[in-house]
mmCIF file of C-alpha atoms and ligand atoms in Angstrom:
data_model
loop_
_atom_site.group_PDB
_atom_site.id
_atom_site.type_symbol
_atom_site.label_atom_id
_atom_site.label_comp_id
_atom_site.label_asym_id
_atom_site.label_seq_id
_atom_site.Cartn_x
_atom_site.Cartn_y
_atom_site.Cartn_z
ATOM 1 C CA MET A 1 52.085 23.857 -38.172
ATOM 2 C CA ASN A 2 53.571 27.189 -39.205
ATOM 3 C CA VAL A 3 57.188 26.938 -38.078
ATOM 4 C CA LEU A 4 59.889 29.589 -37.754
ATOM 5 C CA VAL A 5 63.293 28.005 -38.406
ATOM 6 C CA VAL A 6 66.010 30.312 -37.135
ATOM 7 C CA GLY A 7 69.210 29.191 -38.841
ATOM 8 C CA GLY A 8 67.343 27.392 -41.619
ATOM 9 C CA ALA A 9 70.115 27.996 -44.155
ATOM 10 C CA GLY A 10 72.593 25.891 -42.194
ATOM 11 C CA TYR A 11 73.247 22.165 -42.282
ATOM 12 C CA ILE A 12 70.728 20.854 -39.746
ATOM 13 C CA GLY A 13 68.271 23.748 -40.106
ATOM 14 C CA SER A 14 68.015 23.205 -43.877
ATOM 15 C CA HIS A 15 67.441 19.453 -43.483
ATOM 16 C CA THR A 16 64.770 20.090 -40.857
ATOM 17 C CA THR A 17 63.091 22.599 -43.187
ATOM 18 C CA TYR A 18 63.013 19.933 -45.919
ATOM 19 C CA GLU A 19 61.404 17.417 -43.546
ATOM 20 C CA LEU A 20 58.866 19.953 -42.259
ATOM 21 C CA ILE A 21 57.799 20.795 -45.805
ATOM 22 C CA ARG A 22 57.661 17.108 -46.778
ATOM 23 C CA ALA A 23 55.356 16.554 -43.796
ATOM 24 C CA GLY A 24 53.025 19.301 -45.073
ATOM 25 C CA HIS A 25 53.987 22.135 -42.717
ATOM 26 C CA GLU A 26 54.709 25.772 -43.575
ATOM 27 C CA VAL A 27 58.156 27.195 -42.861
ATOM 28 C CA VAL A 28 59.587 30.660 -42.444
ATOM 29 C CA VAL A 29 63.392 30.645 -42.419
ATOM 30 C CA LEU A 30 65.233 33.425 -40.622
ATOM 31 C CA ASP A 31 68.996 33.430 -41.162
ATOM 32 C CA ASN A 32 71.818 35.979 -41.391
ATOM 33 C CA LEU A 33 73.624 33.784 -43.947
ATOM 34 C CA SER A 34 76.885 34.120 -41.997
ATOM 35 C CA THR A 35 77.623 30.404 -42.285
ATOM 36 C CA GLY A 36 74.548 29.043 -44.035
ATOM 37 C CA SER A 37 73.893 29.564 -47.705
ATOM 38 C CA HIS A 38 70.868 30.844 -49.562
ATOM 39 C CA LYS A 39 70.807 27.851 -51.906
ATOM 40 C CA SER A 40 70.248 25.493 -48.942
ATOM 41 C CA ILE A 41 66.880 27.090 -48.166
ATOM 42 C CA HIS A 42 63.970 25.009 -49.442
ATOM 43 C CA PRO A 43 62.318 26.781 -52.393
ATOM 44 C CA GLN A 44 58.894 26.516 -50.714
ATOM 45 C CA ALA A 45 60.090 28.101 -47.459
ATOM 46 C CA HIS A 46 59.583 31.824 -46.966
ATOM 47 C CA PHE A 47 62.994 33.411 -46.326
ATOM 48 C CA GLU A 48 63.634 36.478 -44.191
ATOM 49 C CA TRP A 49 67.136 37.774 -43.609
ATOM 50 C CA GLY A 50 67.682 38.504 -39.923
ATOM 51 C CA ASP A 51 70.129 38.257 -37.058
ATOM 52 C CA ILE A 52 69.165 36.323 -33.957
ATOM 53 C CA ARG A 53 70.985 38.870 -31.781
ATOM 54 C CA ARG A 54 68.592 41.622 -32.892
ATOM 55 C CA LYS A 55 65.215 41.103 -31.258
ATOM 56 C CA GLY A 56 63.530 43.412 -33.776
ATOM 57 C CA ASP A 57 64.546 41.127 -36.656
ATOM 58 C CA ILE A 58 62.609 38.289 -35.039
ATOM 59 C CA THR A 59 59.578 40.240 -33.808
ATOM 60 C CA ARG A 60 59.181 41.801 -37.275
ATOM 61 C CA VAL A 61 58.800 38.330 -38.803
ATOM 62 C CA LEU A 62 56.555 37.002 -36.034
ATOM 63 C CA LYS A 63 54.247 40.032 -36.247
ATOM 64 C CA ALA A 64 54.075 39.873 -40.046
ATOM 65 C CA GLN A 65 53.059 36.215 -39.900
ATOM 66 C CA ALA A 66 50.390 36.927 -37.270
ATOM 67 C CA GLN A 67 49.036 39.863 -39.301
ATOM 68 C CA ALA A 68 48.830 37.606 -42.354
ATOM 69 C CA GLY A 69 46.629 35.252 -40.322
ATOM 70 C CA LYS A 70 49.351 32.609 -40.015
ATOM 71 C CA PRO A 71 50.807 33.010 -36.516
ATOM 72 C CA ILE A 72 53.928 30.998 -35.851
ATOM 73 C CA ASP A 73 53.100 27.860 -33.833
ATOM 74 C CA VAL A 74 56.619 26.673 -33.093
ATOM 75 C CA ALA A 75 60.043 28.330 -33.341
ATOM 76 C CA MET A 76 63.165 26.234 -33.895
ATOM 77 C CA HIS A 77 66.644 27.419 -32.990
ATOM 78 C CA PHE A 78 69.647 26.279 -35.084
ATOM 79 C CA ALA A 79 71.567 29.555 -35.318
ATOM 80 C CA ALA A 80 74.571 28.639 -33.217
ATOM 81 C CA LYS A 81 78.327 28.470 -33.475
ATOM 82 C CA LEU A 82 79.422 24.855 -33.054
ATOM 83 C CA ILE A 83 83.137 24.300 -33.597
ATOM 84 C CA VAL A 84 84.670 23.038 -30.355
ATOM 85 C CA PRO A 85 88.310 24.156 -30.926
ATOM 86 C CA GLU A 86 87.104 27.589 -32.092
ATOM 87 C CA SER A 87 85.027 27.884 -28.915
ATOM 88 C CA VAL A 88 88.162 27.304 -26.864
ATOM 89 C CA THR A 89 90.037 30.165 -28.548
ATOM 90 C CA GLN A 90 87.011 32.500 -28.897
ATOM 91 C CA PRO A 91 84.771 31.755 -25.901
ATOM 92 C CA LEU A 92 83.176 35.211 -25.798
ATOM 93 C CA ALA A 93 82.050 34.950 -29.417
ATOM 94 C CA TYR A 94 80.304 31.722 -28.425
ATOM 95 C CA TYR A 95 78.598 33.327 -25.438
ATOM 96 C CA GLU A 96 77.522 36.260 -27.585
ATOM 97 C CA ASN A 97 76.165 34.243 -30.479
ATOM 98 C CA ASN A 98 74.769 31.229 -28.672
ATOM 99 C CA VAL A 99 73.642 32.561 -25.292
ATOM 100 C CA GLU A 100 72.836 36.180 -26.122
ATOM 101 C CA GLY A 101 71.280 35.086 -29.428
ATOM 102 C CA LEU A 102 68.932 32.704 -27.671
ATOM 103 C CA ARG A 103 68.064 35.324 -25.024
ATOM 104 C CA CYS A 104 66.984 37.729 -27.777
ATOM 105 C CA MET A 105 64.999 35.019 -29.505
ATOM 106 C CA LEU A 106 63.185 34.054 -26.298
ATOM 107 C CA GLU A 107 62.314 37.700 -25.602
ATOM 108 C CA ALA A 108 60.905 38.005 -29.118
ATOM 109 C CA LEU A 109 58.870 34.810 -28.758
ATOM 110 C CA ILE A 110 57.440 35.891 -25.413
ATOM 111 C CA GLU A 111 56.642 39.396 -26.694
ATOM 112 C CA CYS A 112 54.768 37.938 -29.687
ATOM 113 C CA GLY A 113 53.009 35.114 -27.822
ATOM 114 C CA VAL A 114 54.832 32.193 -29.495
ATOM 115 C CA GLN A 115 54.783 29.458 -26.888
ATOM 116 C CA ASN A 116 56.731 26.553 -28.354
ATOM 117 C CA ILE A 117 60.471 26.302 -28.942
ATOM 118 C CA VAL A 118 62.602 23.460 -30.297
ATOM 119 C CA PHE A 119 66.261 23.835 -29.399
ATOM 120 C CA SER A 120 69.396 22.172 -30.837
ATOM 121 C CA SER A 121 71.607 21.017 -28.024
ATOM 122 C CA THR A 122 74.511 18.632 -27.978
ATOM 123 C CA ALA A 123 76.108 15.626 -26.326
ATOM 124 C CA ALA A 124 78.907 18.074 -25.415
ATOM 125 C CA VAL A 125 76.773 19.113 -22.417
ATOM 126 C CA TYR A 126 77.680 15.781 -20.763
ATOM 127 C CA GLY A 127 81.429 16.519 -20.850
ATOM 128 C CA GLU A 128 83.534 13.462 -20.039
ATOM 129 C CA PRO A 129 80.847 10.815 -19.730
ATOM 130 C CA LYS A 130 80.907 8.701 -16.595
ATOM 131 C CA ALA A 131 79.309 5.763 -18.420
ATOM 132 C CA PRO A 132 79.723 4.835 -22.100
ATOM 133 C CA GLU A 133 76.016 5.190 -22.781
ATOM 134 C CA CYS A 134 74.648 8.683 -22.100
ATOM 135 C CA ARG A 135 71.191 9.126 -20.611
ATOM 136 C CA GLU A 136 69.366 12.421 -20.283
ATOM 137 C CA GLY A 137 69.548 12.335 -16.480
ATOM 138 C CA ASP A 138 73.349 11.988 -16.432
ATOM 139 C CA PRO A 139 75.441 14.796 -14.909
ATOM 140 C CA THR A 140 76.127 17.732 -17.235
ATOM 141 C CA GLU A 141 79.709 18.933 -16.891
ATOM 142 C CA PRO A 142 80.878 20.407 -20.224
ATOM 143 C CA ILE A 143 84.625 20.533 -20.870
ATOM 144 C CA ASN A 144 84.639 23.273 -23.500
ATOM 145 C CA PRO A 145 82.934 26.658 -24.075
ATOM 146 C CA TYR A 146 80.750 25.227 -26.845
ATOM 147 C CA GLY A 147 79.195 22.700 -24.450
ATOM 148 C CA GLU A 148 78.996 25.331 -21.691
ATOM 149 C CA THR A 149 77.081 27.761 -23.890
ATOM 150 C CA LYS A 150 74.629 25.050 -24.953
ATOM 151 C CA LEU A 151 74.076 24.033 -21.334
ATOM 152 C CA ALA A 152 73.543 27.693 -20.394
ATOM 153 C CA CYS A 153 70.972 27.877 -23.197
ATOM 154 C CA GLU A 154 69.167 24.760 -21.966
ATOM 155 C CA LYS A 155 68.924 26.280 -18.489
ATOM 156 C CA MET A 156 67.774 29.644 -19.843
ATOM 157 C CA ILE A 157 64.999 27.918 -21.777
ATOM 158 C CA LYS A 158 63.875 25.963 -18.709
ATOM 159 C CA TRP A 159 63.705 29.062 -16.510
ATOM 160 C CA ALA A 160 61.976 31.143 -19.197
ATOM 161 C CA ALA A 161 59.526 28.329 -19.860
ATOM 162 C CA ALA A 162 58.623 28.128 -16.186
ATOM 163 C CA ALA A 163 58.175 31.883 -15.893
ATOM 164 C CA HIS A 164 56.344 32.535 -19.166
ATOM 165 C CA GLY A 165 54.432 29.339 -19.833
ATOM 166 C CA LEU A 166 56.494 28.176 -22.831
ATOM 167 C CA ASN A 167 56.816 24.571 -23.996
ATOM 168 C CA TYR A 168 60.260 23.364 -25.039
ATOM 169 C CA CYS A 169 61.780 20.439 -26.872
ATOM 170 C CA ILE A 170 65.534 20.267 -26.228
ATOM 171 C CA LEU A 171 67.390 17.769 -28.425
ATOM 172 C CA ARG A 172 70.945 16.694 -27.624
ATOM 173 C CA TYR A 173 72.730 15.635 -30.803
ATOM 174 C CA PHE A 174 75.473 13.049 -31.053
ATOM 175 C CA ASN A 175 77.601 12.717 -34.247
ATOM 176 C CA VAL A 176 75.506 14.011 -37.135
ATOM 177 C CA ALA A 177 76.471 13.368 -40.772
ATOM 178 C CA GLY A 178 75.016 12.517 -44.176
ATOM 179 C CA ALA A 179 72.955 14.429 -46.712
ATOM 180 C CA ASP A 180 69.363 14.644 -47.897
ATOM 181 C CA ALA A 181 68.382 11.945 -50.420
ATOM 182 C CA SER A 182 67.675 14.635 -53.037
ATOM 183 C CA LEU A 183 71.361 15.689 -52.769
ATOM 184 C CA GLN A 184 70.099 19.295 -52.958
ATOM 185 C CA ILE A 185 71.468 19.979 -49.481
ATOM 186 C CA GLY A 186 74.248 18.610 -47.298
ATOM 187 C CA LEU A 187 77.190 19.894 -45.319
ATOM 188 C CA ASP A 188 78.719 22.242 -47.865
ATOM 189 C CA LYS A 189 81.144 23.956 -45.525
ATOM 190 C CA ASP A 190 84.217 21.974 -44.600
ATOM 191 C CA GLN A 191 84.219 21.305 -40.899
ATOM 192 C CA LEU A 192 87.772 20.199 -40.685
ATOM 193 C CA THR A 193 87.603 18.649 -37.263
ATOM 194 C CA HIS A 194 84.862 16.069 -37.786
ATOM 195 C CA LEU A 195 85.524 12.506 -38.882
ATOM 196 C CA VAL A 196 83.023 12.085 -41.725
ATOM 197 C CA PRO A 197 83.914 15.321 -43.585
ATOM 198 C CA LEU A 198 87.608 14.430 -43.238
ATOM 199 C CA ILE A 199 87.005 10.927 -44.615
ATOM 200 C CA MET A 200 85.270 12.538 -47.595
ATOM 201 C CA GLN A 201 88.146 14.946 -48.148
ATOM 202 C CA ALA A 202 90.606 12.041 -48.221
ATOM 203 C CA ALA A 203 88.293 10.035 -50.511
ATOM 204 C CA LEU A 204 87.885 12.924 -52.949
ATOM 205 C CA GLY A 205 91.632 13.664 -53.034
ATOM 206 C CA LEU A 206 91.215 17.010 -51.245
ATOM 207 C CA ARG A 207 93.720 15.881 -48.596
ATOM 208 C CA ASP A 208 96.502 13.295 -48.707
ATOM 209 C CA LYS A 209 95.052 10.993 -46.100
ATOM 210 C CA LEU A 210 92.875 10.700 -43.046
ATOM 211 C CA SER A 211 94.599 10.426 -39.668
ATOM 212 C CA ILE A 212 92.989 8.044 -37.203
ATOM 213 C CA PHE A 213 93.603 9.654 -33.836
ATOM 214 C CA GLY A 214 94.696 6.943 -31.438
ATOM 215 C CA ALA A 215 94.637 3.147 -31.685
ATOM 216 C CA ASP A 216 95.331 2.472 -28.018
ATOM 217 C CA TYR A 217 91.949 3.222 -26.461
ATOM 218 C CA PRO A 218 90.256 0.560 -24.319
ATOM 219 C CA THR A 219 87.917 -0.478 -27.169
ATOM 220 C CA PRO A 220 87.919 -3.712 -29.212
ATOM 221 C CA ASP A 221 90.050 -2.287 -32.060
ATOM 222 C CA GLY A 222 91.722 0.455 -30.009
ATOM 223 C CA THR A 223 90.003 3.377 -31.785
ATOM 224 C CA CYS A 224 87.324 5.629 -30.281
ATOM 225 C CA ILE A 225 83.664 4.682 -30.473
ATOM 226 C CA ARG A 226 80.977 7.244 -31.357
ATOM 227 C CA ASP A 227 77.283 7.293 -32.214
ATOM 228 C CA TYR A 228 76.645 8.483 -35.783
ATOM 229 C CA ILE A 229 73.171 9.657 -36.797
ATOM 230 C CA HIS A 230 71.925 10.507 -40.285
ATOM 231 C CA VAL A 231 70.921 14.156 -40.563
ATOM 232 C CA THR A 232 67.547 13.161 -42.073
ATOM 233 C CA ASP A 233 66.734 10.987 -39.040
ATOM 234 C CA LEU A 234 67.723 13.891 -36.835
ATOM 235 C CA ALA A 235 65.570 16.314 -38.830
ATOM 236 C CA GLN A 236 62.545 14.024 -38.615
ATOM 237 C CA ALA A 237 62.876 13.937 -34.822
ATOM 238 C CA HIS A 238 62.555 17.743 -34.826
ATOM 239 C CA VAL A 239 59.288 17.557 -36.757
ATOM 240 C CA LEU A 240 57.910 15.004 -34.279
ATOM 241 C CA GLY A 241 59.229 16.976 -31.304
ATOM 242 C CA ALA A 242 57.607 20.209 -32.475
ATOM 243 C CA ALA A 243 54.220 18.550 -33.006
ATOM 244 C CA TYR A 244 54.493 16.756 -29.677
ATOM 245 C CA ILE A 245 55.041 19.836 -27.509
ATOM 246 C CA LEU A 246 52.457 21.836 -29.476
ATOM 247 C CA ASN A 247 49.748 19.183 -29.248
ATOM 248 C CA ASN A 248 50.418 18.060 -25.683
ATOM 249 C CA ASN A 249 51.354 21.404 -24.124
ATOM 250 C CA THR A 250 54.416 19.839 -22.528
ATOM 251 C CA ASN A 251 58.226 19.685 -22.577
ATOM 252 C CA VAL A 252 60.746 17.160 -23.876
ATOM 253 C CA LEU A 253 64.480 16.738 -23.335
ATOM 254 C CA ALA A 254 65.931 13.906 -25.414
ATOM 255 C CA ASN A 255 69.153 12.523 -26.836
ATOM 256 C CA LEU A 256 69.295 12.054 -30.602
ATOM 257 C CA GLY A 257 71.718 9.456 -31.874
ATOM 258 C CA SER A 258 71.387 6.071 -33.499
ATOM 259 C CA GLY A 259 71.853 4.235 -30.213
ATOM 260 C CA THR A 260 74.696 2.247 -31.818
ATOM 261 C CA GLY A 261 78.419 2.808 -31.496
ATOM 262 C CA PHE A 262 81.002 2.499 -34.270
ATOM 263 C CA SER A 263 84.735 2.795 -33.817
ATOM 264 C CA VAL A 264 86.718 5.161 -36.035
ATOM 265 C CA LYS A 265 88.236 2.094 -37.732
ATOM 266 C CA GLN A 266 84.770 0.619 -38.328
ATOM 267 C CA VAL A 267 83.660 3.889 -39.926
ATOM 268 C CA VAL A 268 86.748 3.876 -42.138
ATOM 269 C CA ASP A 269 86.153 0.215 -43.063
ATOM 270 C CA ALA A 270 82.528 0.988 -43.946
ATOM 271 C CA ALA A 271 83.733 3.866 -46.120
ATOM 272 C CA LEU A 272 86.316 1.590 -47.780
ATOM 273 C CA GLU A 273 83.461 -0.618 -48.967
ATOM 274 C CA LEU A 274 82.120 2.361 -50.905
ATOM 275 C CA PHE A 275 85.250 4.241 -52.042
ATOM 276 C CA ASP A 276 88.976 4.496 -51.442
ATOM 277 C CA VAL A 277 90.124 6.316 -48.301
ATOM 278 C CA PRO A 278 93.873 6.689 -47.754
ATOM 279 C CA PHE A 279 94.508 6.686 -44.004
ATOM 280 C CA GLU A 280 97.215 6.435 -41.358
ATOM 281 C CA TYR A 281 97.293 5.950 -37.605
ATOM 282 C CA ALA A 282 98.283 9.034 -35.599
ATOM 283 C CA PRO A 283 98.578 9.895 -31.889
ATOM 284 C CA ARG A 284 95.480 10.501 -29.774
ATOM 285 C CA ARG A 285 93.705 13.840 -30.092
ATOM 286 C CA PRO A 286 93.487 15.565 -26.699
ATOM 287 C CA GLY A 287 90.077 15.536 -25.034
ATOM 288 C CA ASP A 288 88.570 12.529 -26.844
ATOM 289 C CA PRO A 289 86.671 10.131 -24.566
ATOM 290 C CA ALA A 290 87.045 6.466 -25.595
ATOM 291 C CA LYS A 291 83.366 5.736 -26.038
ATOM 292 C CA LEU A 292 80.293 7.915 -26.434
ATOM 293 C CA ILE A 293 76.933 6.392 -27.320
ATOM 294 C CA ALA A 294 73.450 7.834 -26.913
ATOM 295 C CA ASN A 295 70.727 6.062 -25.071
ATOM 296 C CA ILE A 296 67.781 7.000 -27.303
ATOM 297 C CA ASP A 297 64.957 5.214 -25.458
ATOM 298 C CA HIS A 298 63.371 8.508 -24.419
ATOM 299 C CA ALA A 299 63.119 9.939 -27.967
ATOM 300 C CA LYS A 300 61.765 6.607 -29.197
ATOM 301 C CA THR A 301 59.145 6.275 -26.494
ATOM 302 C CA VAL A 302 57.957 9.861 -26.244
ATOM 303 C CA LEU A 303 58.191 10.933 -29.889
ATOM 304 C CA GLY A 304 57.494 7.567 -31.502
ATOM 305 C CA TRP A 305 60.716 8.120 -33.458
ATOM 306 C CA GLU A 306 62.996 5.473 -34.900
ATOM 307 C CA PRO A 307 66.184 6.205 -36.845
ATOM 308 C CA GLN A 308 65.925 4.723 -40.351
ATOM 309 C CA HIS A 309 69.449 5.097 -41.740
ATOM 310 C CA GLY A 310 72.561 3.096 -40.983
ATOM 311 C CA LEU A 311 76.228 3.979 -41.291
ATOM 312 C CA GLN A 312 76.456 3.018 -44.988
ATOM 313 C CA SER A 313 73.586 5.346 -45.835
ATOM 314 C CA ILE A 314 75.227 8.179 -43.884
ATOM 315 C CA LEU A 315 78.533 7.717 -45.693
ATOM 316 C CA LYS A 316 77.093 7.161 -49.155
ATOM 317 C CA SER A 317 74.764 10.177 -49.062
ATOM 318 C CA ASP A 318 77.562 12.376 -47.735
ATOM 319 C CA TYR A 319 79.951 11.184 -50.429
ATOM 320 C CA ASP A 320 77.393 11.587 -53.233
ATOM 321 C CA PHE A 321 76.523 15.094 -52.094
ATOM 322 C CA ARG A 322 80.155 16.191 -51.932
ATOM 323 C CA GLN A 323 80.961 14.638 -55.261
ATOM 324 C CA LYS A 324 78.060 16.520 -56.799
ATOM 325 C CA LEU A 325 79.215 19.735 -55.112
ATOM 326 C CA ASN A 326 82.752 19.249 -56.419
ATOM 327 C CA LYS A 327 81.547 18.612 -59.945
ATOM 328 C CA SER A 328 79.354 21.719 -59.955
ATOM 329 C CA SER A 329 82.224 23.870 -58.615
ATOM 330 C CA GLU A 330 84.499 22.574 -61.404
ATOM 331 C CA VAL A 331 82.060 23.700 -64.108
HETATM 332 N N1 UDP B 401 88.762 11.441 -35.606
HETATM 333 C C1 UDP B 401 89.843 10.868 -36.236
HETATM 334 N N2 UDP B 401 90.423 11.548 -37.255
HETATM 335 C C2 UDP B 401 89.982 12.753 -37.684
HETATM 336 C C3 UDP B 401 88.865 13.331 -37.031
HETATM 337 C C4 UDP B 401 88.269 12.637 -35.993
HETATM 338 O O1 UDP B 401 90.308 9.789 -35.882
HETATM 339 O O2 UDP B 401 90.582 13.320 -38.597
HETATM 340 C C5 UDP B 401 88.124 10.720 -34.504
HETATM 341 C C6 UDP B 401 88.089 11.509 -33.221
HETATM 342 O O3 UDP B 401 89.301 11.374 -32.531
HETATM 343 C C7 UDP B 401 86.880 10.892 -32.514
HETATM 344 C C8 UDP B 401 85.956 10.480 -33.663
HETATM 345 O O4 UDP B 401 86.767 10.477 -34.838
HETATM 346 O O5 UDP B 401 87.283 9.719 -31.853
HETATM 347 C C9 UDP B 401 84.826 11.462 -33.872
HETATM 348 O O6 UDP B 401 85.378 12.771 -33.901
HETATM 349 P P1 UDP B 401 84.567 14.032 -34.406
HETATM 350 O O7 UDP B 401 85.492 15.215 -34.344
HETATM 351 O O8 UDP B 401 83.945 13.721 -35.723
HETATM 352 O O9 UDP B 401 83.371 14.180 -33.380
HETATM 353 P P2 UDP B 401 83.372 14.285 -31.764
HETATM 354 O O10 UDP B 401 82.918 12.929 -31.300
HETATM 355 O O11 UDP B 401 84.727 14.667 -31.293
HETATM 356 O O12 UDP B 401 82.335 15.338 -31.505
#
C-alpha cells in the first residue's frame, strides 16, 4: 500500500508509520509540526509539510503521488487535538482543528479519488459508560468537547462515505501508552493529565510524587479501572485495518484496547516492580468513571488482530524511552 499519514509526526501517527514501513508499505507523512516533531518521522517516510485545514496542502501531495505513478491507496488521519481539559476551555479550537480539519481532508480525498480512510477516534465518544465493558454498539453520549468533535468526525465520515463511495476504518482508542521497541520514538511531549506520563515524571524525579485520584470507587482496591494498550499494538491494528478496507471494499468500526482492566493502584504497583514511584492518595478527579474497559472482540475477529504487549511492557518501554530522552537533553 502507499499510505498518506496525516499527523505522522505525532505520537500515534509516528508509531503507525513505523509499523507500516516494517510491514513493507510506503508512507507519505503530512504534518504541520505544531505538536509533532520532525525527528519522530521515520527516515524512510517521505515528509511533506502541510496543514490539514488547507485543502490545497493535501491535494498537492495526493496529485504529486499520482503523477509519480504511486497513487495513495489509503489515507490515515491522526492530526487532532486531544487534551480533554483543554477542549473544555477551548471548544472552538477543537471544532476548528478536528472537525474542520477532517472536512478539508475528506474534500481533498474525494477530489483526488482516494477512497479509503483510517480515522483515529476515542473511547471518549461513549461518555459515561452504562456498562463497564464498552461495545461498539453502545450509546455515544460524549461529556466533553474532545469526545463531541470525534463523534462529529465519525458521523461526517459515515455520511461522506455513503455519498461518495469511500471505505472507512474508524478506531476508538482506550488508554494508549508505551514506546516503540527501538526507543527512537515515544511520547516526547508531556501530557500532564494522563496516568502513565505522570508516573514516569514521578519516577524520573521530574515531579515530587504521583497523586492517585480517588480510592473510594466501587472497585476491588477503590481506584479507577482502565484499559491500557501498547502504542505498537494500536499501530499494528491500523496497518491491518487499512489493508482490510482496501482489499475488501468495506467499512470497519472497532474499539482498540487490551480488553483487560487495571486499577490505578495496579498500574502503580506494576511500575514499582520496575522503578521507584513516589505516590500519595488524593481526592477524586471530577468526571472519572469508575471502570472503563474495551470489548475488543470485533477488532480481533474482523482484523485478525491480537494485542501482544502487557502492562509491564507498556511501562518499561515508556520509562526507557523517557530516560533516553532525558539523557540526550542533558548532553
Ligand atoms: N489518574 C491518577 N493520577 C493522575 C492521572 C490520572 O490517579 O495523576 C487516574 C485517573 O483518575 C483515571 C486513570 O488514572 O482513573 C486514567 O486517567 P488518564 O487521564 O490517564 O486517562 P483517562 O482514562 O481519563 O482518559
